[in-house]
CSV table of C-alpha atoms in Angstrom, one decimal:
chain,number,residue,atom,x,y,z
A,9,MET,CA,22.8,62.6,-24.1
A,10,ARG,CA,19.2,62.5,-26.1
A,11,GLU,CA,15.7,62.9,-24.6
A,12,LEU,CA,13.5,59.6,-24.8
A,13,THR,CA,9.7,59.9,-24.7
A,14,THR,CA,6.8,57.5,-24.3
A,15,GLU,CA,3.1,57.9,-24.2
A,16,ASP,CA,3.1,58.9,-20.7
A,17,LEU,CA,6.9,60.1,-19.9
A,18,ILE,CA,9.8,62.0,-20.7
A,19,LEU,CA,13.2,60.7,-20.1
A,20,ARG,CA,15.5,63.4,-19.7
A,21,ALA,CA,18.9,64.3,-18.3
A,22,TRP,CA,19.2,65.2,-14.5
A,23,ARG,CA,19.9,68.8,-13.5
A,24,ALA,CA,22.4,69.4,-11.0
A,25,ASN,CA,22.5,72.5,-8.9
A,26,ASP,CA,18.6,72.8,-9.4
A,27,ASP,CA,16.6,73.6,-6.3
A,28,ALA,CA,13.2,72.3,-7.7
A,29,GLU,CA,15.2,69.2,-9.2
A,30,THR,CA,16.8,68.5,-5.7
A,31,ALA,CA,13.4,69.0,-3.9
A,32,SER,CA,11.6,66.6,-6.2
A,33,LEU,CA,13.9,63.7,-5.7
A,34,TYR,CA,14.4,64.1,-1.9
A,35,ARG,CA,10.3,64.2,-1.7
A,36,TYR,CA,10.4,60.5,-3.1
A,37,ALA,CA,14.0,59.2,-2.2
A,38,GLN,CA,13.3,59.9,1.5
A,39,ASP,CA,10.5,57.3,1.7
A,40,PRO,CA,12.0,53.9,3.4
A,41,ASP,CA,10.0,51.8,1.0
A,42,VAL,CA,11.7,53.4,-2.1
A,43,GLY,CA,15.5,53.1,-1.7
A,44,PRO,CA,16.5,50.3,0.5
A,45,SER,CA,14.3,47.8,-1.8
A,46,ALA,CA,16.3,49.0,-4.7
A,47,GLY,CA,19.5,48.5,-3.0
A,48,TRP,CA,20.1,52.0,-1.8
A,49,SER,CA,19.4,54.1,1.5
A,50,ALA,CA,16.7,56.3,1.8
A,51,HIS,CA,18.1,60.0,1.7
A,52,ALA,CA,18.4,61.8,5.1
A,53,ASP,CA,17.8,65.3,3.7
A,54,ALA,CA,17.8,67.5,0.5
A,55,GLU,CA,21.6,67.9,0.9
A,56,GLU,CA,22.0,64.3,0.4
A,57,SER,CA,19.7,64.5,-2.8
A,58,ALA,CA,21.6,67.2,-4.3
A,59,ALA,CA,24.9,65.5,-3.8
A,60,VAL,CA,23.5,62.1,-5.7
A,61,ILE,CA,22.3,64.1,-8.4
A,62,ARG,CA,25.7,65.6,-8.8
A,63,THR,CA,27.8,62.4,-8.3
A,64,VAL,CA,25.5,59.5,-9.5
A,65,LEU,CA,22.6,60.7,-11.7
A,66,CYS,CA,24.4,63.1,-13.9
A,67,ASN,CA,26.1,60.5,-16.1
A,68,ALA,CA,25.4,59.7,-19.8
A,69,GLN,CA,22.7,57.0,-19.5
A,70,SER,CA,20.8,58.1,-16.6
A,71,TYR,CA,17.5,59.7,-17.0
A,72,ALA,CA,14.9,61.5,-14.8
A,73,VAL,CA,11.6,59.9,-15.1
A,74,VAL,CA,9.2,62.7,-15.8
A,75,LEU,CA,5.2,62.7,-16.4
A,76,LYS,CA,4.5,64.2,-19.8
A,77,HIS,CA,0.9,65.3,-19.0
A,78,PRO,CA,0.8,65.7,-15.2
A,79,GLU,CA,-2.6,66.2,-13.7
A,80,ASP,CA,-1.0,68.1,-10.7
A,81,GLU,CA,0.7,71.1,-12.0
A,82,ASP,CA,3.1,71.0,-9.1
A,83,LEU,CA,4.6,67.6,-11.1
A,84,ILE,CA,5.4,69.6,-14.4
A,85,ASP,CA,8.8,68.8,-15.5
A,86,LYS,CA,9.7,67.2,-12.0
A,87,PRO,CA,11.5,64.0,-11.5
A,88,ILE,CA,9.2,61.3,-10.0
A,89,GLY,CA,11.8,58.4,-10.4
A,90,SER,CA,15.0,57.5,-12.1
A,91,ILE,CA,16.3,55.1,-14.9
A,92,SER,CA,19.5,54.2,-16.0
A,93,LEU,CA,22.0,51.7,-18.2
A,94,GLN,CA,25.2,51.5,-16.3
A,95,ALA,CA,28.3,49.2,-16.1
A,96,VAL,CA,27.6,45.8,-14.8
A,97,PRO,CA,29.2,45.8,-11.2
A,98,PRO,CA,32.2,43.6,-11.0
A,99,GLN,CA,30.9,41.2,-8.6
A,100,VAL,CA,27.8,40.4,-10.9
A,101,MET,CA,29.9,40.1,-13.8
A,102,HIS,CA,32.3,37.7,-11.9
A,103,TYR,CA,29.3,35.6,-11.1
A,104,ILE,CA,28.1,35.9,-15.1
A,105,GLU,CA,31.5,34.5,-16.3
A,106,ALA,CA,31.7,32.0,-13.5
A,107,LEU,CA,28.8,30.6,-14.6
A,108,ASP,CA,29.8,31.0,-18.5
A,109,LEU,CA,26.9,33.2,-18.8
A,110,ALA,CA,28.7,36.0,-20.9
A,111,GLY,CA,28.4,34.6,-24.2
A,112,GLN,CA,28.9,37.2,-26.8
A,113,ASP,CA,29.0,39.8,-24.2
A,114,SER,CA,32.1,42.0,-23.4
A,115,VAL,CA,32.4,45.5,-21.3
A,116,GLY,CA,31.6,47.4,-24.4
A,117,ASN,CA,28.4,45.6,-25.5
A,118,THR,CA,26.5,44.8,-22.4
A,119,MET,CA,25.1,47.0,-19.5
A,120,GLU,CA,22.6,46.8,-16.6
A,121,LEU,CA,19.3,48.4,-16.4
A,122,GLY,CA,18.5,50.0,-13.0
A,123,PHE,CA,15.2,51.7,-12.0
A,124,TRP,CA,13.0,53.1,-9.2
A,125,ILE,CA,9.9,55.2,-9.0
A,126,GLY,CA,8.1,57.2,-6.3
A,127,LYS,CA,5.7,55.3,-4.2
A,128,PRO,CA,2.7,57.5,-5.5
A,129,PHE,CA,3.2,56.1,-8.8
A,130,TRP,CA,3.4,52.4,-8.3
A,131,GLY,CA,1.4,50.1,-10.0
A,132,ARG,CA,0.6,52.3,-12.9
A,133,GLY,CA,2.8,50.6,-15.2
A,134,LEU,CA,5.4,53.7,-15.8
A,135,ILE,CA,8.3,51.6,-15.2
A,136,PRO,CA,7.7,49.2,-18.0
A,137,GLN,CA,6.9,52.0,-20.3
A,138,ALA,CA,10.0,54.0,-19.3
A,139,SER,CA,11.9,50.5,-19.7
A,140,GLY,CA,10.7,50.0,-23.2
A,141,ALA,CA,12.4,53.2,-24.3
A,142,ILE,CA,15.6,52.4,-22.5
A,143,LEU,CA,15.9,49.1,-24.3
A,144,GLU,CA,15.2,50.8,-27.6
A,145,HIS,CA,17.9,52.9,-26.9
A,146,GLY,CA,20.3,50.5,-25.7
A,147,PHE,CA,20.1,48.0,-28.6
A,148,LYS,CA,19.3,50.5,-31.4
A,149,ASP,CA,21.7,53.2,-30.3
A,150,LEU,CA,24.2,52.2,-28.0
A,151,LYS,CA,24.2,48.7,-30.1
A,152,LEU,CA,24.4,46.4,-26.7
A,153,HIS,CA,24.1,42.8,-27.4
A,154,THR,CA,22.7,42.2,-23.8
A,155,ILE,CA,20.9,44.1,-21.0
A,156,TRP,CA,21.0,42.7,-17.5
A,157,CYS,CA,18.8,43.4,-14.6
A,158,ARG,CA,18.6,42.1,-11.1
A,159,HIS,CA,16.4,42.5,-8.2
A,160,ASP,CA,16.3,41.2,-4.4
A,161,VAL,CA,14.4,37.8,-4.3
A,162,ASN,CA,12.0,39.5,-1.8
A,163,ASN,CA,11.2,42.4,-4.2
A,164,ILE,CA,8.2,40.9,-5.7
A,165,LYS,CA,7.2,44.3,-7.4
A,166,SER,CA,10.5,44.8,-9.1
A,167,GLY,CA,10.3,41.2,-10.3
A,168,ARG,CA,6.8,41.6,-12.0
A,169,ALA,CA,8.0,44.9,-13.7
A,170,GLN,CA,11.1,42.9,-15.0
A,171,ASP,CA,8.6,40.2,-16.3
A,172,LYS,CA,6.5,42.7,-18.0
A,173,ILE,CA,9.7,44.3,-19.4
A,174,GLY,CA,10.7,41.1,-21.1
A,175,PHE,CA,13.7,39.9,-18.9
A,176,GLU,CA,13.9,36.3,-18.4
A,177,HIS,CA,15.5,34.4,-15.3
A,178,VAL,CA,19.0,33.4,-15.7
A,179,CYS,CA,19.7,32.4,-12.1
A,180,ILE,CA,19.8,33.3,-8.2
A,181,MET,CA,23.0,35.2,-7.3
A,182,GLU,CA,23.7,34.3,-3.6
A,183,HIS,CA,25.3,36.5,-0.8
A,184,ILE,CA,25.3,39.7,-3.0
A,185,HIS,CA,27.0,42.5,-1.1
A,186,MET,CA,24.9,45.6,-1.2
A,187,ASP,CA,27.4,48.4,-1.2
A,188,MET,CA,25.2,51.3,-1.0
A,189,LEU,CA,23.5,50.3,2.0
A,190,PRO,CA,25.0,50.8,5.3
A,191,GLY,CA,26.6,48.2,7.6
A,192,ASP,CA,27.6,44.6,5.9
A,193,ILE,CA,24.4,43.8,4.1
A,194,TYR,CA,24.0,40.9,1.7
A,195,ARG,CA,21.2,39.7,-0.3
A,196,ASN,CA,20.2,36.9,-2.6
A,197,GLU,CA,19.3,38.6,-6.0
A,198,GLU,CA,17.6,37.0,-9.0
A,199,LEU,CA,19.5,38.0,-12.3
A,200,ARG,CA,18.0,38.2,-15.6
A,201,ARG,CA,18.6,39.3,-18.8
A,202,ILE,CA,17.3,40.4,-22.4
A,203,THR,CA,19.3,40.0,-25.5
A,204,ARG,CA,19.2,42.2,-28.7
A,205,GLU,CA,17.6,38.9,-30.5
A,206,GLN,CA,14.9,38.6,-27.7
A,207,TRP,CA,14.1,42.2,-27.6
A,208,GLU,CA,13.6,42.1,-31.5
A,209,GLN,CA,11.5,39.2,-31.5
A,210,ARG,CA,9.2,41.1,-28.8
A,211,ALA,CA,9.3,44.3,-31.0
A,212,GLU,CA,7.9,42.3,-34.0
A,213,ARG,CA,4.8,41.0,-32.4
């Protein structure tokens, strides 16, 4: 897994069994305004955060978002969020195929972008910056054709971030089951995408 950098950020692999890493994740992931809006439950304790790092975040295309030059020394080399490319979930791919939206996409050349960042860092343009590096990696290094992204229709902040990144509206997916939230919860989600050709056009501007 390669390390990616931007003007303000380092995107690196998550570190399992690291107390400082776990504490930093729990610091932000326990906030009820962060996880549920992104589709996962707020962490109940540090043990849950440690388990999430081991079982979810330590994969080939999941990156810890770290400030390159933090003003607070306590934030040096500490994750403040996460960004990843992951397989498009079956229920989303089924929706894409049912609407004949797949085009040239196949399991091997399309992925979904997911991200979140700690509440103290909202509104600073860090996620669009991180996403720019991930898109470049996805299209140049992984040779993807399409990258998808989605958000709860009520999550206005995430929608604005996706606008800035260059994701274009595709459709509203209705009654999508939230597998990572407790209970039988369904939401309407806006599905967006950016193709390699669209990304190349934006990069040339």
